[in-house]
Coordinates of N, CA and C and ligand atoms in Angstrom, one line a residue:
X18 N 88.8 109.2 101.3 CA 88.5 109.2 99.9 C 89.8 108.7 99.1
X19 N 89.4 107.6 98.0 CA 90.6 107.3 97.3 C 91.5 108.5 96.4
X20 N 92.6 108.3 96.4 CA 93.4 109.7 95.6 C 93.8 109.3 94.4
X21 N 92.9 109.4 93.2 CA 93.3 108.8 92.2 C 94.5 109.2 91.5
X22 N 94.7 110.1 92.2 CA 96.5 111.2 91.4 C 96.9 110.0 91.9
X23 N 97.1 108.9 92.6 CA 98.2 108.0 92.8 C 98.0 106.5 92.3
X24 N 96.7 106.3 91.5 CA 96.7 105.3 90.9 C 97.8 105.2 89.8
X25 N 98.5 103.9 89.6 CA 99.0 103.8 88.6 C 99.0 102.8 87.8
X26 N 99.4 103.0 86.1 CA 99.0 102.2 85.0 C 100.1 102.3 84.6
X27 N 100.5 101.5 83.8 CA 101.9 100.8 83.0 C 102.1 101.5 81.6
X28 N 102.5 102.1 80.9 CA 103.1 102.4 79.8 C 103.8 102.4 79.3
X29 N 103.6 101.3 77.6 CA 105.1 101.0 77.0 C 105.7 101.7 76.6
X30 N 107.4 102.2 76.4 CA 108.2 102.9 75.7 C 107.7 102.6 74.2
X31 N 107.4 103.3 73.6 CA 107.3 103.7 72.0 C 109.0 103.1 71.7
X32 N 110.2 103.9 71.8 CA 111.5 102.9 71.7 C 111.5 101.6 71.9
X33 N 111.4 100.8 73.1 CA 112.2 99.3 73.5 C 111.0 98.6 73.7
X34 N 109.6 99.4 73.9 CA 108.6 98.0 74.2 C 108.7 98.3 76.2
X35 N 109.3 98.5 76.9 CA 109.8 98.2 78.5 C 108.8 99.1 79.0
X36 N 107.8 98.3 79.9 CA 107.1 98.4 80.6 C 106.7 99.6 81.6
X37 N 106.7 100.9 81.9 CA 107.1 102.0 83.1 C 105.7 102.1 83.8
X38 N 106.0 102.2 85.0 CA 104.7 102.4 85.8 C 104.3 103.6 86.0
X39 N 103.3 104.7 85.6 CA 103.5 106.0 85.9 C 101.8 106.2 86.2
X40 N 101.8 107.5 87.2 CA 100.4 107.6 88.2 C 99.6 108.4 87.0
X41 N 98.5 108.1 87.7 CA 97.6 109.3 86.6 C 97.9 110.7 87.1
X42 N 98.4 111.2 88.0 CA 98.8 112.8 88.5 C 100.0 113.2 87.3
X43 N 100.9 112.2 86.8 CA 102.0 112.7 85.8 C 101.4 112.2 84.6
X44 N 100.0 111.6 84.4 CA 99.4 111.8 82.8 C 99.2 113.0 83.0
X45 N 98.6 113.4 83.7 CA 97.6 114.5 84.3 C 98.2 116.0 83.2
X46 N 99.6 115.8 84.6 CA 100.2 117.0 84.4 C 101.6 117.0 82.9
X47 N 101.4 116.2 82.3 CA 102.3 115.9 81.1 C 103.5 115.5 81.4
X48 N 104.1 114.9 82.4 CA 105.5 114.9 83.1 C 106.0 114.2 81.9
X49 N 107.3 114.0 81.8 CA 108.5 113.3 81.4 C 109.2 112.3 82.6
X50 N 108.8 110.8 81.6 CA 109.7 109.8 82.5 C 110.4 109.0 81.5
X51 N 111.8 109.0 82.2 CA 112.5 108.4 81.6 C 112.5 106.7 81.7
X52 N 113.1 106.0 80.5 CA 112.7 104.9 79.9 C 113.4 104.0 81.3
X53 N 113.4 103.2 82.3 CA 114.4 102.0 82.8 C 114.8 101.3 81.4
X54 N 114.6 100.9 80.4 CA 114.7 100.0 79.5 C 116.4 100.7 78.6
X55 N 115.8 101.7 77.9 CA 116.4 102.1 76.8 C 117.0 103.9 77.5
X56 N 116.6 104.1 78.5 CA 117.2 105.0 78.9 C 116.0 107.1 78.5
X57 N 115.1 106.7 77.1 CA 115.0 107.8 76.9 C 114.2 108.1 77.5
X58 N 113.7 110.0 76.8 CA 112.9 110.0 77.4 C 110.9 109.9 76.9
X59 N 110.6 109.9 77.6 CA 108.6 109.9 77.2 C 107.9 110.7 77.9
X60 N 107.3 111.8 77.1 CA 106.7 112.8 77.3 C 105.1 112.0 77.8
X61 N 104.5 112.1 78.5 CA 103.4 111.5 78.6 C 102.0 112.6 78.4
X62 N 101.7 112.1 77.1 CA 100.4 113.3 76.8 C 98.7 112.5 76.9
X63 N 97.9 113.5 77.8 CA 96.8 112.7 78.0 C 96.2 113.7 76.6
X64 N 96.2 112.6 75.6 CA 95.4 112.6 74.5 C 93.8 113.0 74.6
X65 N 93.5 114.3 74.4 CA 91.8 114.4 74.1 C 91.3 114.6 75.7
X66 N 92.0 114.7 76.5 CA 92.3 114.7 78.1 C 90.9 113.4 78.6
X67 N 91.4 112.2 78.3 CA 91.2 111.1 78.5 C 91.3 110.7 79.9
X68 N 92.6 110.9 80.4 CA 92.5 110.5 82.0 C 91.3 111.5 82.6
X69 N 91.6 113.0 82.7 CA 89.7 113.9 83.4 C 88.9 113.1 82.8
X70 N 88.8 112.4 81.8 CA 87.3 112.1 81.6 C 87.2 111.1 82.5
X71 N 88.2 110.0 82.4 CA 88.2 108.6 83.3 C 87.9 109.1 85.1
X72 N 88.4 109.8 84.9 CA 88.5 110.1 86.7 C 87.1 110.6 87.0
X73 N 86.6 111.4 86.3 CA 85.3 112.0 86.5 C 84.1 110.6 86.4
X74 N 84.3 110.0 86.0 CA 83.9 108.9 85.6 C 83.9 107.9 87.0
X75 N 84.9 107.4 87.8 CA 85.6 107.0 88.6 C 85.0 107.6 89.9
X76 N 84.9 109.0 89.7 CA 84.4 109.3 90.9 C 82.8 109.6 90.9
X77 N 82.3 109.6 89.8 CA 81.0 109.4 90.1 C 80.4 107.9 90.5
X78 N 80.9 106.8 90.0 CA 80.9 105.7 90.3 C 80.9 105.5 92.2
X79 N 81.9 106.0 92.4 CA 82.7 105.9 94.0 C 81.5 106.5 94.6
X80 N 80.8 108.2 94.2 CA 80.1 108.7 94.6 C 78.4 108.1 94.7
X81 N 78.2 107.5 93.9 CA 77.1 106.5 93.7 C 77.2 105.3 94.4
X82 N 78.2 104.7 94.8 CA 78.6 103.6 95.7 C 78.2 103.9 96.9
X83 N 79.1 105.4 97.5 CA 78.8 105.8 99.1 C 77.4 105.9 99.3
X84 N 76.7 106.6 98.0 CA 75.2 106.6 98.4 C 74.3 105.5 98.7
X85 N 74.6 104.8 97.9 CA 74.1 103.2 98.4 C 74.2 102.7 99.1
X86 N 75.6 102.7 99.7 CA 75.9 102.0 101.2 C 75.0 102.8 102.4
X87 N 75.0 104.3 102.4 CA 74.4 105.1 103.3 C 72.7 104.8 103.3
X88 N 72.3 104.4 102.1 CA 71.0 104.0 102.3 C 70.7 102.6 102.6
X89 N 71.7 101.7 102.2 CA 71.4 100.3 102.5 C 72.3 99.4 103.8
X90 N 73.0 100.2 104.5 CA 73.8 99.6 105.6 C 72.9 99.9 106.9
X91 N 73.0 99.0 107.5 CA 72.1 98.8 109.0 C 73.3 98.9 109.9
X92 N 73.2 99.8 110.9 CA 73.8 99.5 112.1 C 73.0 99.1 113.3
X93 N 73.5 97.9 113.9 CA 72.8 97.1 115.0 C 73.6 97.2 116.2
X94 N 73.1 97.7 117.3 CA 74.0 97.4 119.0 C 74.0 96.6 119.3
Ligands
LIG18 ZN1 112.6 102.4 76.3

């Protein structure tokens, strides 16, 4: 099963604009990463808790996929 805690998405510094890659496990959990660009730091807040909703989302999708495959995959000897 995919681990979505380790997908990652890009977020620009509010300061410099610079690009940071950070997983959805540290939206998740509100981490603090600091800038490569400009050095500060960025509190990362999942606003209205946006990422649970995506993920729940994500895995119902994934979970509706397996089911399909399980009813539409033929195995032949
Ligand atoms: Zn920056």
């Amino acid at each position: 099963m995919i681990d979505l805690d380790q997908c990652e998405i890009e977020v620009s510094c509010p300061t410099c604009g610079f690009y940071e890659p950070v997983t959805l496990k540290q939206i998740r959990l509100g981490d603090v990463v600091v800038c490569r660009g400009c050095k500060s730091n960025m509190r990362l807040i999942d606003h209205m808790h946006e990422v649970a909703k995506a993920r729940k989302a994500i895995r119902r999708q994934l979970d509706a996929l397996a089911e399909y495959a399980q009813k539409t995959i033929t195995l032949r000897f």
